Amino acid sequence: MDIGKNILELKKQLPETVSLVAVSKTKPNEDILAAYEVGQRIFGENKVQDLTRKYEELPKDIEWHFIGHPQTNKVKYIASFVGLIHGVDSLKLLKIIDKEAEKNQRKIRCLLQFHIARESTKFGLDEPEADGILSSDEFKDLKHVQVAGVMGMATYTDDHDQIRNEFRTLRNIFTSLKNKYFSDTNTFCEISMGMSDDYPIAVEEGSTMIRVGSKIFGERNY
Ligand SMILES: *Cc1c(COP(=O)(O)O)cnc(C)c1O
């Protein structure tokens, strides 16, 4: 695997408006540094313990994203440095992130995760549930979380039309929420969609942020 080359190839294909999260979960520091060497600065992890260890061991100008659904009792370990949490799907979690962010005197950016895939195993909100959160007084009281957009995962399938439809659904949810709750601010701006197998479709459908792992670092051995 030539990690540096993979990053550069990917970047060449992406419009400037789309950022690349290099998903480094399960991968060693040396692989991350190979990506860092060619200029990659955003990395994504989905385990709190790995994220905190890598944060401590690797260069401090890396922007670390948590790309899953953090356990509520572990948010405190990443609250001082995490750049974006992609997988938020409840008011309860937002409140905990807010509390931990306040302790660190910062604001944490989060994305609401939506269930757009056909597989029932993938979790996330639907639009009415998001309405419930965003219109609540409890949400409006949170001063240390910033809901910066939406995130979703398409069904794992060869059916490109289906994948495209699911990404389109997510973009429509984004537009609808932006009009309803964030029309007077630029901070609600991210649509995190697209992984190794489906990022070209996601980019065509308006992704602003793709999360790519195996296409950069090779297959993962769990
Ligand atoms: C692992 C993971 C990715 C990257 O998956 P690849 O198929 O290896 O690109 C993206 N998003 C999330 C939420 C993940 O857990």
Tab-separated table of C-alpha atoms and ligand atoms in Angstrom:
chain	number	residue	atom	x	y	z
A	1	MET	CA	0.000	0.000	0.000
A	2	ASP	CA	1.476	3.371	-0.961
A	3	ILE	CA	-0.481	5.480	1.491
A	4	GLY	CA	0.929	8.811	0.369
A	5	LYS	CA	0.149	8.062	-3.249
A	6	ASN	CA	-3.386	6.964	-2.379
A	7	ILE	CA	-4.045	10.243	-0.585
A	8	LEU	CA	-2.732	12.324	-3.464
A	9	GLU	CA	-4.766	10.344	-6.021
A	10	LEU	CA	-7.925	10.803	-3.975
A	11	LYS	CA	-7.333	14.515	-3.471
A	12	LYS	CA	-6.939	14.984	-7.212
A	13	GLN	CA	-10.464	13.642	-7.733
A	14	LEU	CA	-12.108	15.808	-5.096
A	15	PRO	CA	-13.530	19.280	-5.687
A	16	GLU	CA	-11.991	21.875	-3.359
A	17	THR	CA	-15.266	22.097	-1.445
A	18	VAL	CA	-15.019	18.494	-0.267
A	19	SER	CA	-12.762	17.642	2.643
A	20	LEU	CA	-11.175	14.278	3.194
A	21	VAL	CA	-11.307	12.504	6.536
A	22	ALA	CA	-8.679	9.745	6.447
A	23	VAL	CA	-10.209	6.949	8.511
A	24	SER	CA	-7.252	5.470	10.360
A	25	LYS	CA	-9.091	3.162	12.775
A	26	THR	CA	-7.081	0.002	13.619
A	27	LYS	CA	-4.060	1.412	11.733
A	28	PRO	CA	-0.650	2.079	13.352
A	29	ASN	CA	0.938	5.491	13.848
A	30	GLU	CA	3.412	4.919	11.014
A	31	ASP	CA	0.522	4.657	8.519
A	32	ILE	CA	-0.956	7.885	9.809
A	33	LEU	CA	2.417	9.583	9.524
A	34	ALA	CA	2.744	8.403	5.915
A	35	ALA	CA	-0.500	10.257	5.165
A	36	TYR	CA	0.609	13.231	7.256
A	37	GLU	CA	3.822	13.484	5.213
A	38	VAL	CA	1.865	14.281	2.054
A	39	GLY	CA	-0.190	16.918	3.819
A	40	GLN	CA	-3.204	15.040	5.190
A	41	ARG	CA	-4.335	16.629	8.480
A	42	ILE	CA	-7.833	15.268	9.227
A	43	PHE	CA	-8.056	11.736	10.609
A	44	GLY	CA	-11.034	9.763	11.850
A	45	GLU	CA	-11.226	7.126	14.582
A	46	ASN	CA	-14.170	5.273	16.082
A	47	LYS	CA	-12.780	4.105	19.430
A	48	VAL	CA	-12.205	6.584	22.227
A	49	GLN	CA	-9.200	4.727	23.593
A	50	ASP	CA	-7.407	4.594	20.229
A	51	LEU	CA	-8.258	8.212	19.531
A	52	THR	CA	-6.808	9.503	22.807
A	53	ARG	CA	-3.653	7.421	22.439
A	54	LYS	CA	-3.044	8.546	18.861
A	55	TYR	CA	-3.770	12.156	19.824
A	56	GLU	CA	-1.070	11.957	22.468
A	57	GLU	CA	1.500	10.235	20.267
A	58	LEU	CA	1.101	12.069	16.963
A	59	PRO	CA	1.689	15.656	15.745
A	60	LYS	CA	-0.494	18.249	17.428
A	61	ASP	CA	-1.686	19.921	14.238
A	62	ILE	CA	-3.757	16.855	13.323
A	63	GLU	CA	-7.502	17.484	13.459
A	64	TRP	CA	-9.091	14.410	15.019
A	65	HIS	CA	-12.645	13.393	14.189
A	66	PHE	CA	-14.668	10.844	16.081
A	67	ILE	CA	-16.610	9.061	13.335
A	68	GLY	CA	-18.893	6.810	15.351
A	69	HIS	CA	-21.229	7.025	18.227
A	70	PRO	CA	-19.245	7.741	21.426
A	71	GLN	CA	-20.347	6.053	24.635
A	72	THR	CA	-21.667	8.744	26.930
A	73	ASN	CA	-19.270	7.863	29.753
A	74	LYS	CA	-16.255	8.235	27.451
A	75	VAL	CA	-16.952	11.640	25.910
A	76	LYS	CA	-14.883	13.241	28.665
A	77	TYR	CA	-11.681	11.667	27.340
A	78	ILE	CA	-11.922	13.341	23.931
A	79	ALA	CA	-13.651	16.598	24.856
A	80	SER	CA	-10.489	18.666	25.178
A	81	PHE	CA	-9.295	18.106	21.624
A	82	VAL	CA	-11.813	16.442	19.295
A	83	GLY	CA	-12.471	18.502	16.152
A	84	LEU	CA	-15.774	16.990	15.071
A	85	ILE	CA	-18.033	14.180	16.303
A	86	HIS	CA	-19.809	12.616	13.321
A	87	GLY	CA	-22.254	10.200	14.931
A	88	VAL	CA	-24.624	12.044	17.281
A	89	ASP	CA	-28.120	10.627	17.398
A	90	SER	CA	-29.742	11.825	20.626
A	91	LEU	CA	-30.389	14.879	22.747
A	92	LYS	CA	-28.978	12.965	25.685
A	93	LEU	CA	-25.616	12.637	23.929
A	94	LEU	CA	-25.649	16.297	22.868
A	95	LYS	CA	-26.188	17.310	26.495
A	96	ILE	CA	-23.243	15.227	27.651
A	97	ILE	CA	-20.994	16.615	24.921
A	98	ASP	CA	-22.121	20.125	25.918
A	99	LYS	CA	-21.272	19.507	29.564
A	100	GLU	CA	-17.809	18.130	28.765
A	101	ALA	CA	-17.112	20.923	26.278
A	102	GLU	CA	-18.035	23.514	28.889
A	103	LYS	CA	-15.568	21.968	31.351
A	104	ASN	CA	-12.906	22.478	28.686
A	105	GLN	CA	-14.123	25.985	27.884
A	106	ARG	CA	-14.705	25.188	24.248
A	107	LYS	CA	-17.398	24.468	21.736
A	108	ILE	CA	-17.525	21.018	20.140
A	109	ARG	CA	-18.804	20.643	16.595
A	110	CYS	CA	-21.121	17.679	16.014
A	111	LEU	CA	-23.004	16.134	13.119
A	112	LEU	CA	-26.407	14.527	13.504
A	113	GLN	CA	-26.385	11.013	12.124
A	114	PHE	CA	-29.350	9.947	10.018
A	115	HIS	CA	-30.555	6.485	9.181
A	116	ILE	CA	-30.683	6.494	5.383
A	117	ALA	CA	-29.720	2.875	4.613
A	118	ARG	CA	-32.007	-0.074	4.194
A	119	GLU	CA	-30.060	-2.165	6.693
A	120	SER	CA	-31.681	-1.951	10.095
A	121	THR	CA	-28.293	-2.455	11.760
A	122	LYS	CA	-27.168	1.057	10.868
A	123	PHE	CA	-28.389	3.549	13.395
A	124	GLY	CA	-29.368	7.163	13.251
A	125	LEU	CA	-32.237	9.615	13.399
A	126	ASP	CA	-35.103	10.277	11.035
A	127	GLU	CA	-36.145	13.843	10.269
A	128	PRO	CA	-39.050	14.034	12.762
A	129	GLU	CA	-36.696	12.908	15.531
A	130	ALA	CA	-34.212	15.606	14.542
A	131	ASP	CA	-37.042	18.148	14.561
A	132	GLY	CA	-37.856	17.047	18.084
A	133	ILE	CA	-34.272	17.705	19.183
A	134	LEU	CA	-33.608	20.945	17.324
A	135	SER	CA	-36.875	22.628	18.275
A	136	SER	CA	-36.614	21.756	21.980
A	137	ASP	CA	-35.824	24.352	24.638
A	138	GLU	CA	-33.309	21.947	26.118
A	139	PHE	CA	-31.344	21.996	22.866
A	140	LYS	CA	-31.491	25.775	22.631
A	141	ASP	CA	-29.937	26.000	26.102
A	142	LEU	CA	-26.806	24.109	24.981
A	143	LYS	CA	-24.083	26.677	24.472
A	144	HIS	CA	-21.066	24.435	23.984
A	145	VAL	CA	-22.152	22.156	21.167
A	146	GLN	CA	-22.449	23.351	17.628
A	147	VAL	CA	-24.527	21.197	15.323
A	148	ALA	CA	-22.504	21.637	12.150
A	149	GLY	CA	-24.449	19.415	9.757
A	150	VAL	CA	-25.489	15.849	9.020
A	151	MET	CA	-23.861	12.457	8.510
A	152	GLY	CA	-25.060	9.187	7.045
A	153	MET	CA	-24.023	5.820	5.649
A	154	ALA	CA	-25.592	4.292	2.563
A	155	THR	CA	-26.567	0.642	2.254
A	156	TYR	CA	-23.698	-1.675	1.371
A	157	THR	CA	-24.839	-2.735	-2.094
A	158	ASP	CA	-23.837	-2.769	-5.772
A	159	ASP	CA	-27.053	-0.959	-6.658
A	160	HIS	CA	-25.785	2.526	-7.468
A	161	ASP	CA	-29.260	3.962	-7.906
A	162	GLN	CA	-30.142	2.960	-4.395
A	163	ILE	CA	-26.949	4.463	-2.977
A	164	ARG	CA	-27.574	7.649	-4.920
A	165	ASN	CA	-31.145	7.853	-3.597
A	166	GLU	CA	-29.981	7.420	-0.035
A	167	PHE	CA	-27.370	10.166	-0.348
A	168	ARG	CA	-29.966	12.391	-1.986
A	169	THR	CA	-32.269	11.775	0.953
A	170	LEU	CA	-29.532	12.925	3.320
A	171	ARG	CA	-28.881	16.060	1.303
A	172	ASN	CA	-32.599	16.863	1.324
A	173	ILE	CA	-32.717	16.424	5.094
A	174	PHE	CA	-29.731	18.776	5.385
A	175	THR	CA	-31.441	21.442	3.265
A	176	SER	CA	-34.691	21.111	5.137
A	177	LEU	CA	-33.033	21.410	8.579
A	178	LYS	CA	-30.918	24.318	7.409
A	179	ASN	CA	-34.020	26.204	6.286
A	180	LYS	CA	-35.926	25.411	9.453
A	181	TYR	CA	-33.308	25.956	12.150
A	182	PHE	CA	-30.086	27.402	10.766
A	183	SER	CA	-31.085	29.841	8.031
A	184	ASP	CA	-29.350	32.770	9.756
A	185	THR	CA	-25.954	31.116	10.256
A	186	ASN	CA	-23.159	29.584	8.187
A	187	THR	CA	-22.154	27.124	10.874
A	188	PHE	CA	-24.567	24.408	9.706
A	189	CYS	CA	-22.647	23.517	6.572
A	190	GLU	CA	-21.442	19.897	6.478
A	191	ILE	CA	-22.853	16.821	4.762
A	192	SER	CA	-20.598	13.931	5.776
A	193	MET	CA	-21.267	11.108	3.344
A	194	GLY	CA	-19.199	8.786	1.188
A	195	MET	CA	-16.744	5.991	2.049
A	196	SER	CA	-14.201	3.949	0.052
A	197	ASP	CA	-16.793	2.184	-2.105
A	198	ASP	CA	-19.293	4.969	-2.674
A	199	TYR	CA	-17.568	8.363	-2.326
A	200	PRO	CA	-17.792	9.274	-6.054
A	201	ILE	CA	-21.587	9.047	-5.864
A	202	ALA	CA	-21.632	10.955	-2.569
A	203	VAL	CA	-19.587	13.778	-4.081
A	204	GLU	CA	-21.963	13.993	-7.046
A	205	GLU	CA	-24.861	14.226	-4.594
A	206	GLY	CA	-23.397	17.126	-2.629
A	207	SER	CA	-21.131	15.647	0.024
A	208	THR	CA	-18.866	18.203	1.733
A	209	MET	CA	-16.841	15.623	3.642
A	210	ILE	CA	-15.961	12.043	2.757
A	211	ARG	CA	-14.688	9.462	5.234
A	212	VAL	CA	-12.284	7.082	3.523
A	213	GLY	CA	-10.354	4.274	5.195
A	214	SER	CA	-9.523	1.109	3.265
A	215	LYS	CA	-8.932	2.879	-0.036
A	216	ILE	CA	-6.108	4.814	1.639
A	217	PHE	CA	-4.709	2.404	4.214
A	218	GLY	CA	-5.707	-1.005	2.831
A	219	GLU	CA	-8.099	-3.543	4.266
A	220	ARG	CA	-8.447	-3.620	8.045
A	221	ASN	CA	-7.634	-6.732	10.081
A	222	TYR	CA	-9.748	-6.626	13.196
B	1	LIG	C1	-14.845	2.625	8.995
B	1	LIG	C2	-15.694	3.786	8.647
B	1	LIG	C3	-15.484	4.509	7.464
B	1	LIG	C4	-14.440	4.133	6.419
B	1	LIG	O1	-14.774	2.952	5.771
B	1	LIG	P1	-13.982	2.449	4.443
B	1	LIG	O2	-14.972	1.596	3.755
B	1	LIG	O3	-12.790	1.715	4.927
B	1	LIG	O4	-13.629	3.658	3.666
B	1	LIG	C5	-16.292	5.603	7.244
B	1	LIG	N1	-17.250	5.970	8.116
B	1	LIG	C6	-17.478	5.313	9.250
B	1	LIG	C7	-18.548	5.774	10.167
B	1	LIG	C8	-16.722	4.179	9.555
B	1	LIG	O5	-16.965	3.521	10.687
